[in-house]
Coordinates of C-alpha atoms in Angstrom, one line a residue:
Chain A
M1 CA -69.6 41.3 -10.4
S2 CA -66.5 40.2 -11.3
E3 CA -65.2 43.1 -10.6
E4 CA -66.0 43.4 -7.0
K5 CA -65.0 40.0 -6.9
G6 CA -61.6 40.7 -8.2
L7 CA -61.4 43.5 -5.7
S8 CA -62.4 41.2 -2.5
Q9 CA -59.4 39.1 -4.3
I10 CA -57.2 41.9 -4.1
T11 CA -57.8 43.0 -0.4
N12 CA -57.6 39.3 0.4
N13 CA -54.1 39.5 -1.1
T14 CA -53.0 42.3 0.6
T15 CA -53.9 40.9 4.5
K16 CA -52.5 37.6 2.9
N17 CA -49.4 39.6 2.3
L18 CA -49.3 41.5 5.6
I19 CA -49.6 38.4 7.7
K20 CA -46.7 37.2 5.6
L21 CA -44.5 40.4 6.1
I22 CA -45.4 40.1 10.0
R23 CA -44.7 36.6 10.2
Y24 CA -41.1 37.6 8.3
V25 CA -40.5 40.5 11.1
L26 CA -41.4 38.4 14.0
G27 CA -39.1 35.3 12.9
N28 CA -36.3 37.8 12.6
I29 CA -36.2 39.9 15.8
P30 CA -34.7 37.5 17.9
G31 CA -31.5 36.5 15.5
F32 CA -31.5 41.1 14.3
I33 CA -31.7 41.6 18.4
Y34 CA -29.0 39.1 19.4
I35 CA -26.5 40.2 16.7
L36 CA -26.9 43.8 17.6
I37 CA -26.1 43.2 21.6
M38 CA -24.1 41.2 20.9
F39 CA -21.8 42.0 18.3
Y40 CA -22.6 45.4 16.9
V41 CA -22.8 46.7 20.4
P42 CA -19.6 45.1 21.5
I43 CA -17.9 46.6 18.7
A44 CA -19.3 50.3 19.1
I45 CA -17.5 49.6 22.6
L46 CA -14.2 48.2 20.8
F47 CA -14.3 51.1 19.1
A48 CA -14.7 54.0 21.8
I49 CA -12.1 51.9 23.8
S50 CA -9.7 52.3 21.1
L51 CA -9.8 56.0 20.7
T52 CA -8.8 56.4 24.6
K53 CA -5.6 57.0 26.0
P54 CA -3.8 53.9 27.1
S55 CA -4.7 52.6 30.8
K56 CA -4.4 49.5 32.7
Y57 CA -7.6 47.5 34.3
V58 CA -9.8 51.1 33.7
V59 CA -10.8 53.0 30.8
S60 CA -9.6 56.7 31.1
W61 CA -12.3 58.7 28.7
E62 CA -9.8 61.3 27.4
F63 CA -10.2 60.6 23.5
T64 CA -6.8 60.4 21.2
I65 CA -6.1 59.0 18.3
E66 CA -2.7 58.4 19.1
N67 CA -3.1 54.7 19.6
Y68 CA -3.6 54.7 15.8
V69 CA -1.3 56.8 15.6
K70 CA 1.0 54.2 17.2
V71 CA 0.2 51.4 15.3
F72 CA 1.5 52.2 12.2
T73 CA 4.7 54.3 13.8
E74 CA 6.3 52.2 16.0
A75 CA 8.3 49.1 14.5
T76 CA 7.1 46.7 17.5
Y77 CA 3.6 47.2 15.9
Y78 CA 4.3 47.7 12.4
R79 CA 6.8 44.7 12.1
I80 CA 4.3 42.4 13.2
L81 CA 1.7 43.5 11.1
W82 CA 3.6 43.3 8.3
N83 CA 4.8 39.4 9.2
T84 CA 1.2 38.3 9.5
F85 CA 0.4 40.0 6.5
L86 CA 3.4 38.1 4.8
I87 CA 2.6 34.8 6.5
V88 CA -0.6 34.9 5.3
A89 CA -0.1 35.8 1.5
V90 CA 2.3 33.3 1.4
A91 CA 0.4 30.5 2.9
T92 CA -2.6 31.2 0.6
I93 CA -0.8 31.7 -2.6
L94 CA 1.4 28.4 -2.0
L95 CA -2.2 26.3 -0.7
I96 CA -3.6 27.4 -3.8
I97 CA -0.6 25.9 -5.9
V98 CA -0.7 23.0 -4.0
A99 CA -4.3 22.5 -3.8
Y100 CA -5.6 23.3 -7.7
P101 CA -3.9 20.3 -9.2
I102 CA -5.8 18.3 -6.5
A103 CA -9.1 19.7 -7.3
Y104 CA -8.4 19.3 -11.0
Y105 CA -7.8 15.7 -10.5
L106 CA -10.7 15.0 -8.5
A107 CA -13.1 16.9 -10.7
R108 CA -11.6 16.2 -14.5
V109 CA -9.7 13.0 -14.2
A110 CA -11.1 10.7 -11.5
P111 CA -14.5 12.6 -11.3
N112 CA -16.1 8.9 -10.2
I113 CA -13.9 8.9 -7.1
G114 CA -13.8 12.5 -6.8
D115 CA -16.7 13.0 -4.3
R116 CA -15.4 9.8 -1.9
L117 CA -11.8 10.9 -2.1
L118 CA -12.8 14.5 -1.1
L119 CA -14.6 12.8 2.0
F120 CA -11.4 11.5 2.9
T121 CA -9.6 14.7 3.1
I122 CA -12.4 16.7 4.8
I123 CA -13.2 13.9 7.6
P124 CA -10.1 15.0 9.4
V125 CA -10.3 18.3 9.5
E126 CA -14.3 18.4 10.3
I127 CA -13.5 18.3 14.0
N128 CA -9.9 18.8 14.9
Y129 CA -8.7 22.1 14.6
L130 CA -6.4 22.3 17.8
I131 CA -5.6 18.5 17.8
R132 CA -3.8 19.1 14.7
I133 CA -1.7 22.3 15.7
Y134 CA -1.2 20.4 18.4
A135 CA 0.3 17.2 16.4
W136 CA 2.7 19.2 14.3
R137 CA 4.2 20.4 17.8
V138 CA 4.5 16.5 18.4
I139 CA 6.2 16.6 15.2
L140 CA 8.3 19.5 15.0
G141 CA 9.2 20.1 18.7
E142 CA 12.3 20.4 20.3
N143 CA 12.0 17.0 21.7
G144 CA 9.3 16.3 18.8
F145 CA 9.5 13.3 16.4
L146 CA 11.7 15.2 13.6
N147 CA 14.6 16.3 16.0
M148 CA 14.5 12.4 17.6
L149 CA 14.2 10.9 14.0
L150 CA 17.2 13.1 13.2
I151 CA 19.6 12.4 16.1
S152 CA 19.0 8.8 16.1
L153 CA 19.8 8.7 12.0
G154 CA 23.1 10.7 13.6
I155 CA 22.3 13.3 11.4
I156 CA 22.7 15.9 14.1
Q157 CA 23.5 16.2 17.7
K158 CA 21.2 18.1 19.6
P159 CA 17.8 19.0 18.7
L160 CA 17.2 22.0 16.2
T161 CA 14.9 24.5 17.2
I162 CA 14.7 26.0 13.4
F163 CA 11.5 23.6 12.8
F164 CA 9.8 24.9 15.8
Y165 CA 9.8 28.1 16.4
S166 CA 10.0 29.7 13.3
W167 CA 7.8 31.4 10.7
F168 CA 8.3 28.3 8.4
A169 CA 6.3 26.4 10.6
V170 CA 3.4 28.7 10.9
V171 CA 3.2 28.8 7.0
I172 CA 3.1 24.9 7.0
V173 CA 0.5 24.1 9.8
I174 CA -1.9 26.8 8.1
I175 CA -1.4 24.9 4.6
H176 CA -2.4 21.7 6.6
E177 CA -4.8 22.7 8.5
Y178 CA -6.8 24.6 5.3
L179 CA -5.5 22.7 2.3
P180 CA -8.9 20.9 2.3
Y181 CA -10.9 23.7 2.5
V182 CA -9.2 25.1 -0.6
V183 CA -9.3 22.4 -2.9
V184 CA -13.3 21.8 -1.8
P185 CA -14.6 25.4 -3.5
F186 CA -12.1 24.9 -6.5
Y187 CA -13.3 21.1 -6.9
L188 CA -16.8 22.4 -6.9
N189 CA -16.0 24.7 -9.4
L190 CA -14.4 22.6 -12.0
R191 CA -17.0 20.0 -11.9
G192 CA -19.7 22.3 -12.6
I193 CA -18.0 22.9 -16.0
P194 CA -19.8 21.6 -18.7
R195 CA -18.0 18.4 -20.3
E196 CA -19.3 20.1 -24.0
I197 CA -17.3 23.0 -23.7
Y198 CA -13.8 21.0 -23.8
E199 CA -15.3 18.4 -26.3
A200 CA -16.3 21.7 -28.7
A201 CA -12.3 23.2 -27.6
M202 CA -11.0 19.8 -28.2
D203 CA -12.4 19.5 -31.9
L204 CA -11.7 22.7 -32.8
G205 CA -8.5 21.2 -32.3
A206 CA -7.3 23.2 -29.3
S207 CA -4.5 21.7 -27.3
R208 CA -4.5 20.7 -23.5
L209 CA -2.6 23.7 -22.6
Q210 CA -4.4 25.7 -24.7
I211 CA -7.9 24.6 -22.9
L212 CA -6.2 25.3 -19.4
K213 CA -5.4 28.7 -20.1
T214 CA -8.4 29.8 -21.9
I215 CA -11.4 28.0 -20.1
T216 CA -9.9 25.8 -16.9
L217 CA -8.4 29.0 -15.7
P218 CA -10.5 31.8 -16.0
L219 CA -13.3 29.6 -14.8
S220 CA -12.0 28.9 -11.6
K221 CA -12.5 32.2 -10.2
P222 CA -15.1 31.8 -8.4
G223 CA -13.0 29.4 -6.3
L224 CA -10.4 31.8 -6.0
L225 CA -13.0 33.9 -4.3
S226 CA -13.9 31.4 -1.6
V227 CA -10.0 30.9 -1.1
I228 CA -9.9 34.5 0.1
F229 CA -12.5 34.3 2.5
I230 CA -12.2 30.9 3.8
V231 CA -8.2 31.5 4.2
F232 CA -6.9 34.7 3.8
I233 CA -9.2 36.8 6.0
P234 CA -9.8 34.2 9.1
T235 CA -6.2 33.3 8.7
L236 CA -5.3 37.1 9.3
G237 CA -6.6 36.7 12.9
E238 CA -5.0 33.6 13.8
F239 CA -3.2 32.9 17.1
A240 CA -3.0 29.6 18.1
I241 CA -0.9 28.6 15.5
P242 CA 1.4 31.1 16.1
S243 CA 1.6 30.7 19.6
L244 CA 2.4 27.0 19.3
V245 CA 4.6 26.4 16.8
G246 CA 5.6 30.1 15.9
G247 CA 8.0 31.3 18.3
Q248 CA 9.9 34.3 17.9
T249 CA 9.9 34.9 14.0
G250 CA 6.3 33.5 13.8
L251 CA 4.5 36.2 15.8
M252 CA 1.2 37.6 14.5
L253 CA -1.1 40.0 15.4
G254 CA -3.3 37.3 17.4
N255 CA -0.5 37.1 19.7
L256 CA -0.1 41.2 19.9
I257 CA -3.7 41.4 20.4
D258 CA -3.7 38.8 23.4
R259 CA -0.6 40.5 25.0
Y260 CA -2.2 43.8 25.2
L261 CA -5.6 42.0 26.5
S262 CA -3.9 40.0 29.1
Q263 CA -2.5 42.9 30.4
F264 CA -5.7 44.4 30.5
N265 CA -4.0 47.2 28.5
L266 CA -7.3 46.9 26.5
A267 CA -6.9 50.7 24.3
I268 CA -4.3 48.9 22.3
G269 CA -5.5 45.7 21.8
A270 CA -9.1 47.4 20.8
T271 CA -7.1 49.5 18.5
L272 CA -5.1 46.5 17.0
S273 CA -8.7 44.8 16.6
F274 CA -10.6 46.9 15.3
F275 CA -7.6 47.9 12.4
L276 CA -7.9 44.1 11.7
L277 CA -11.9 44.5 11.1
L278 CA -11.4 47.3 9.0
F279 CA -8.8 45.8 7.1
S280 CA -10.8 42.6 6.6
I281 CA -13.7 44.4 5.6
L282 CA -11.7 46.2 3.2
V283 CA -9.9 43.2 1.5
S284 CA -13.9 41.7 1.3
I285 CA -15.0 44.8 -0.8
I286 CA -12.2 44.7 -2.8
M287 CA -12.4 41.2 -3.7
I288 CA -16.3 41.5 -4.3
R289 CA -15.6 44.3 -6.5
I290 CA -13.3 42.0 -8.9
F291 CA -15.0 38.9 -8.9
G292 CA -18.8 40.0 -8.5
Y293 CA -21.0 39.1 -5.9
E294 CA -22.8 36.2 -8.2
A295 CA -19.2 34.4 -7.5
L296 CA -19.8 34.1 -3.8
Y297 CA -22.9 32.0 -4.6
A298 CA -21.6 30.0 -7.4
R299 CA -21.1 26.3 -6.7
Chain B
M1 CA -1.9 10.3 -32.6
P2 CA -0.2 8.0 -30.3
N3 CA 1.9 10.6 -29.0
E4 CA -0.9 12.5 -27.6
T5 CA -2.3 9.8 -25.8
I6 CA 1.3 8.5 -24.0
K7 CA 1.4 13.0 -22.8
N8 CA -2.3 12.4 -21.8
K9 CA -1.5 9.0 -19.6
L10 CA 1.9 10.4 -18.1
I11 CA -0.5 14.0 -17.3
K12 CA -2.6 11.8 -15.9
W13 CA -0.7 9.6 -13.9
S14 CA 1.2 12.2 -12.5
L15 CA -1.7 14.1 -11.0
T16 CA -2.7 11.1 -9.5
A17 CA 0.6 10.4 -7.9
Y18 CA 0.6 14.2 -7.0
T19 CA -2.5 14.0 -4.8
I20 CA -1.9 10.6 -3.6
I21 CA 1.3 12.1 -2.0
V22 CA -0.1 15.1 -0.8
I23 CA -3.4 13.6 0.8
G24 CA -1.5 10.1 1.7
F25 CA 1.6 11.7 3.3
F26 CA 1.0 15.5 4.0
I27 CA -2.3 15.1 5.4
Y28 CA -2.2 12.1 7.2
F29 CA 1.3 12.3 8.4
P30 CA 0.6 14.5 11.6
I31 CA -2.8 12.2 12.5
A32 CA -0.5 8.7 11.8
I33 CA 1.9 9.9 14.3
L34 CA -1.0 10.5 16.8
Y35 CA -2.3 7.0 16.3
I36 CA 1.4 5.4 16.5
Y37 CA 2.2 7.0 19.5
S38 CA -0.9 6.7 21.2
V39 CA -0.3 3.0 21.8
N40 CA 3.6 3.1 21.8
N41 CA 5.0 2.5 25.6
T42 CA 7.1 5.4 25.9
P43 CA 6.3 9.4 27.0
Y44 CA 9.0 10.7 24.6
F45 CA 8.7 10.9 20.5
I46 CA 11.5 8.9 19.7
P47 CA 11.4 6.8 16.7
E48 CA 11.3 3.6 17.8
W49 CA 9.1 0.9 18.7
R50 CA 8.9 0.2 22.4
G51 CA 5.6 -2.2 22.5
F52 CA 2.0 -1.6 22.7
T53 CA 0.6 -0.7 25.3
L54 CA -3.1 1.0 26.4
Q55 CA -1.9 2.7 29.8
W56 CA -2.1 6.3 27.6
F57 CA -6.1 5.8 27.1
M58 CA -6.0 4.6 30.8
K59 CA -4.4 7.3 31.9
I60 CA -7.2 9.8 30.6
F61 CA -9.6 8.7 33.3
E62 CA -6.8 9.8 36.1
R63 CA -7.7 13.5 34.4
S64 CA -10.4 14.7 35.7
D65 CA -10.1 18.2 34.3
L66 CA -9.6 16.3 30.7
I67 CA -13.1 14.4 31.1
N68 CA -14.8 17.9 32.4
S69 CA -13.5 19.9 29.5
I70 CA -14.7 17.4 26.5
W71 CA -18.0 17.3 28.7
N72 CA -17.7 21.7 28.7
S73 CA -17.2 21.3 24.8
L74 CA -20.2 19.0 24.3
V75 CA -22.4 21.1 26.1
I76 CA -21.5 24.4 24.8
A77 CA -21.8 23.1 21.3
L78 CA -25.2 21.6 22.3
L79 CA -26.3 25.1 23.6
V80 CA -24.7 26.9 20.8
T81 CA -26.1 24.7 17.5
S82 CA -30.0 24.6 19.2
V83 CA -30.0 28.0 20.1
S84 CA -28.7 29.4 16.8
M85 CA -30.8 27.0 14.5
A86 CA -33.9 28.7 16.1
M87 CA -32.8 32.2 14.9
G88 CA -31.2 31.2 12.2
I89 CA -33.4 29.4 10.0
P90 CA -36.4 32.3 10.1
P91 CA -33.4 34.9 8.2
S92 CA -32.9 32.2 5.7
F93 CA -36.8 32.1 4.3
Y94 CA -36.6 35.9 4.4
L95 CA -33.3 36.6 3.2
V96 CA -34.6 34.2 -0.3
R97 CA -37.9 35.3 -0.7
R98 CA -37.8 38.9 -0.3
K99 CA -36.2 41.3 -2.8
G100 CA -35.1 45.3 -2.2
K101 CA -32.9 47.1 0.1
I102 CA -33.7 46.3 3.2
R103 CA -33.1 42.6 2.4
D104 CA -29.4 43.3 1.3
I105 CA -28.8 45.8 4.0
Y106 CA -29.9 43.2 6.5
F107 CA -27.9 40.2 4.5
L108 CA -24.9 42.4 5.1
Y109 CA -25.6 42.9 8.6
L110 CA -26.0 39.5 9.1
M111 CA -22.6 38.7 7.4
I112 CA -20.2 40.7 8.4
P113 CA -19.8 38.5 12.1
F114 CA -19.0 35.8 9.6
I115 CA -16.8 37.1 7.3
I116 CA -14.4 38.6 10.0
P117 CA -11.4 36.6 11.8
W118 CA -13.2 35.0 14.7
I119 CA -10.8 36.7 17.2
I120 CA -12.7 39.8 16.5
I121 CA -16.0 38.5 18.0
G122 CA -13.3 37.1 20.8
V123 CA -11.5 40.6 21.8
A124 CA -14.9 42.7 21.5
D125 CA -17.2 39.9 23.9
F126 CA -14.3 40.0 26.0
I127 CA -14.4 43.5 26.8
F128 CA -17.9 43.9 26.3
F129 CA -18.6 41.3 29.1
W130 CA -15.7 43.1 31.1
Y131 CA -17.4 46.5 30.5
M132 CA -20.6 45.3 31.9
G133 CA -19.1 43.6 34.6
I134 CA -20.5 39.9 33.5
E135 CA -18.5 37.2 35.2
K136 CA -17.1 34.9 32.6
S137 CA -18.1 31.3 32.5
L138 CA -19.1 28.3 30.0
L139 CA -22.5 30.5 29.3
T140 CA -20.6 33.6 28.0
A141 CA -18.1 31.4 25.6
A142 CA -21.7 30.2 24.3
L143 CA -23.6 33.6 23.9
A144 CA -19.8 34.4 22.0
H145 CA -20.2 31.2 19.4
I146 CA -23.9 32.2 18.6
V147 CA -22.5 35.1 16.9
Y148 CA -20.7 33.4 14.3
S149 CA -23.1 30.5 14.2
I150 CA -26.3 32.2 13.2
P151 CA -24.7 33.7 9.7
L152 CA -23.0 29.9 9.3
I153 CA -26.6 28.8 9.5
V154 CA -27.8 30.9 7.0
V155 CA -25.0 30.3 4.6
I156 CA -25.7 26.7 4.5
I157 CA -29.5 27.0 4.5
T158 CA -30.1 29.9 1.7
P159 CA -29.0 27.8 -1.5
R160 CA -31.0 25.0 -0.7
I161 CA -34.4 27.4 -0.2
Y162 CA -33.1 28.7 -3.3
S163 CA -33.3 25.8 -5.4
L164 CA -36.7 24.9 -3.7
D165 CA -39.5 25.7 -6.5
P166 CA -42.4 27.5 -4.6
S167 CA -45.1 26.2 -6.6
I168 CA -44.3 22.9 -5.1
E169 CA -45.8 25.2 -1.6
E170 CA -48.3 26.9 -3.4
A171 CA -49.9 23.3 -5.2
S172 CA -50.1 21.9 -1.3
M173 CA -51.6 25.2 -0.1
D174 CA -54.3 24.9 -3.3
L175 CA -54.9 21.3 -2.1
G176 CA -56.2 22.9 1.4
A177 CA -53.3 22.4 4.0
D178 CA -52.7 25.7 5.9
E179 CA -49.3 27.0 6.0
L180 CA -47.9 25.2 9.1
T181 CA -48.9 21.8 7.7
T182 CA -47.2 23.2 4.2
F183 CA -44.2 24.3 6.0
R184 CA -44.3 20.6 8.2
K185 CA -45.1 17.9 5.4
V186 CA -43.6 19.7 2.4
T187 CA -41.1 22.6 2.9
F188 CA -39.6 21.0 5.8
P189 CA -38.4 17.5 4.3
L190 CA -37.5 19.6 1.5
I191 CA -34.6 21.3 3.1
F192 CA -34.2 18.9 6.0
P193 CA -31.0 17.8 4.3
S194 CA -29.5 21.2 4.5
I195 CA -30.6 21.7 8.3
A196 CA -29.0 18.3 9.3
S197 CA -25.6 19.5 7.6
A198 CA -26.1 23.0 9.0
A199 CA -26.6 21.7 12.5
I200 CA -24.0 19.3 12.2
I201 CA -21.6 21.7 10.9
T202 CA -22.6 24.2 14.0
F203 CA -21.7 21.5 16.4
A204 CA -18.4 20.5 15.1
W205 CA -17.0 24.5 14.7
S206 CA -19.0 25.2 18.1
F207 CA -16.9 22.2 19.4
D208 CA -13.4 23.1 17.8
N209 CA -13.5 26.9 18.5
F210 CA -10.6 27.7 20.1
I211 CA -9.8 31.2 19.5
I212 CA -13.2 32.6 20.9
S213 CA -13.6 30.2 23.8
Y214 CA -9.8 31.4 24.5
F215 CA -11.2 34.8 25.0
T216 CA -14.7 34.8 26.3
L217 CA -14.3 31.5 28.7
G218 CA -14.3 31.7 32.9
N219 CA -12.2 29.2 35.0
E220 CA -14.0 25.7 33.5
L221 CA -12.2 25.4 30.3
T222 CA -13.3 23.4 27.2
W223 CA -11.2 20.9 25.4
P224 CA -9.2 22.9 22.5
V225 CA -8.5 25.6 25.2
W226 CA -7.8 23.2 27.7
I227 CA -4.8 20.9 25.4
F228 CA -3.8 24.9 25.3
S229 CA -3.5 25.6 28.5
V230 CA -1.6 22.1 29.2
I231 CA 1.0 22.2 26.4
G232 CA 4.4 22.7 27.5
K233 CA 3.2 22.9 31.2
V234 CA 2.2 19.5 32.6
P235 CA 4.8 17.5 31.7
R236 CA 4.4 14.0 30.7
I237 CA 1.0 15.2 29.7
M238 CA 1.6 14.7 26.2
P239 CA 0.9 11.0 25.2
V240 CA -2.6 11.1 27.7
I241 CA -3.3 13.8 25.1
N242 CA -2.8 11.7 22.0
A243 CA -5.0 9.1 23.3
M244 CA -7.6 11.6 23.9
S245 CA -7.1 13.3 20.2
V246 CA -7.0 9.3 18.6
I247 CA -10.3 8.5 20.3
I248 CA -12.0 11.7 19.0
I249 CA -10.8 11.8 15.6
T250 CA -12.2 8.1 15.3
L251 CA -15.4 8.7 16.8
S252 CA -15.9 11.8 14.7
S253 CA -14.3 10.5 11.1
I254 CA -17.1 7.5 11.7
A255 CA -20.1 10.0 12.5
I256 CA -19.4 12.1 9.6
Y257 CA -18.8 9.5 7.0
T258 CA -21.9 7.4 8.2
L259 CA -23.6 10.4 7.7
A260 CA -22.2 11.4 4.7
K261 CA -22.9 7.9 3.2
K262 CA -26.5 8.1 4.5
G263 CA -26.9 10.9 2.2
L264 CA -28.1 12.7 5.3
T265 CA -26.0 15.5 5.2
E266 CA -24.6 17.5 2.3
L267 CA -21.2 18.1 3.4
F268 CA -20.4 20.2 0.2

């Protein structure tokens, strides 16, 4: 008797599971198809066009890998690629150096006001990406605040353009844009380390420096992974910052892509974009290999 | 050990001073400049106080292109948020509650558009619309924003569903509630904070997005693209941009701060 009841229970469960599965599939179809049509299909077209001979306003379907060779052998391209990498790498390293003490302060020295202080640093960044780049242009620009200040103090006679139109300005603005986004992951990370670990270390006679070196820094690794994903990879495609404050020395890959797209020289633009895509995915894979998947979920 | 306490205090004080200087002077410096020059009675950025004026705020109303761009940004952000919420919430449940290879591959499928630089989405969709002969407009820009918004919502909501105890839902069903009622009365209220913050962040990111809009907009511009298009080209527009920026920064800050205070959102 009970066996029969058990059997019907099982069939009942399988139908229930089947209904659940069908519901999952139905719920996921719109998103799946959307991403397919609006992302993967365009990427496939982009890749196909990157393999064609450059020609303006039309796609000439003659396949060649010349474009990829060009990008790595012609100085106009690889100089800017290298410049992009350098700017982003320098900005990321400086960001970590500037942000870590702040995160440490908020999480370990002033944990009571940490959340509120963090809120204050986040508020100005939540909406205003372009406004803040614009604000830096107001400050660093040729007729900007800094030049006007230096002139009125009699330090310089004519506006300096070294603030504006430079590599240095791009790095400063990237740091300003992303600083709160770097403080947050480190802060969450440091706050998550249980107090008992520190107490135990202190009881055992470890010095502050020893604790920092053997406990705090190694446990901050997940924060480092977040920084790679939040700052390093996205800024590789930065366009607004170098165009508004970069000038000649601060040119980045984004400017190059924009130049070819606005001339409707799609093959070169597509090649550069696809290269950026491959490079970003490669960096992500290497980082996940080093730090492990779990680090992404560590909050 | 008095020596040790002095050292500790010194470290504490220097960290405090450092944090105040970086946040107060570096983060807020450009924003303070915007506020000052939005009411300073001069169109130039001279280090001089020429008296209080509201003329730059008044001039906002003379620029219909500016007001239009704000309106366009709001419309796009609203459309993007509602459509991506509908397409992003179901995958979040699937990704948390199913295991196996298909799930892992699907996760990557959704995340790749999210981890790459935004310019790639912009360029790919630019070429796609051109190749398909679709004329660019506000709608095409919204369509392109949704690509990164779906995974964004997944990233924000999944941790919350993870921490949800499935036995709560089971208990509700054991007590006779059907699945829909359970979702409405049990699951939804529990994950609501993360849904609310997902909506707010999606809206903010879309309103703020420059690079994807830049490549996929038609003749109608959004607010960030409009700023970009007039800087350096339209003389004397700078103080008017200052004034509008001050309005937006003030309103968005108040909104985010109140929402966070009410515990409606988890910003981090």
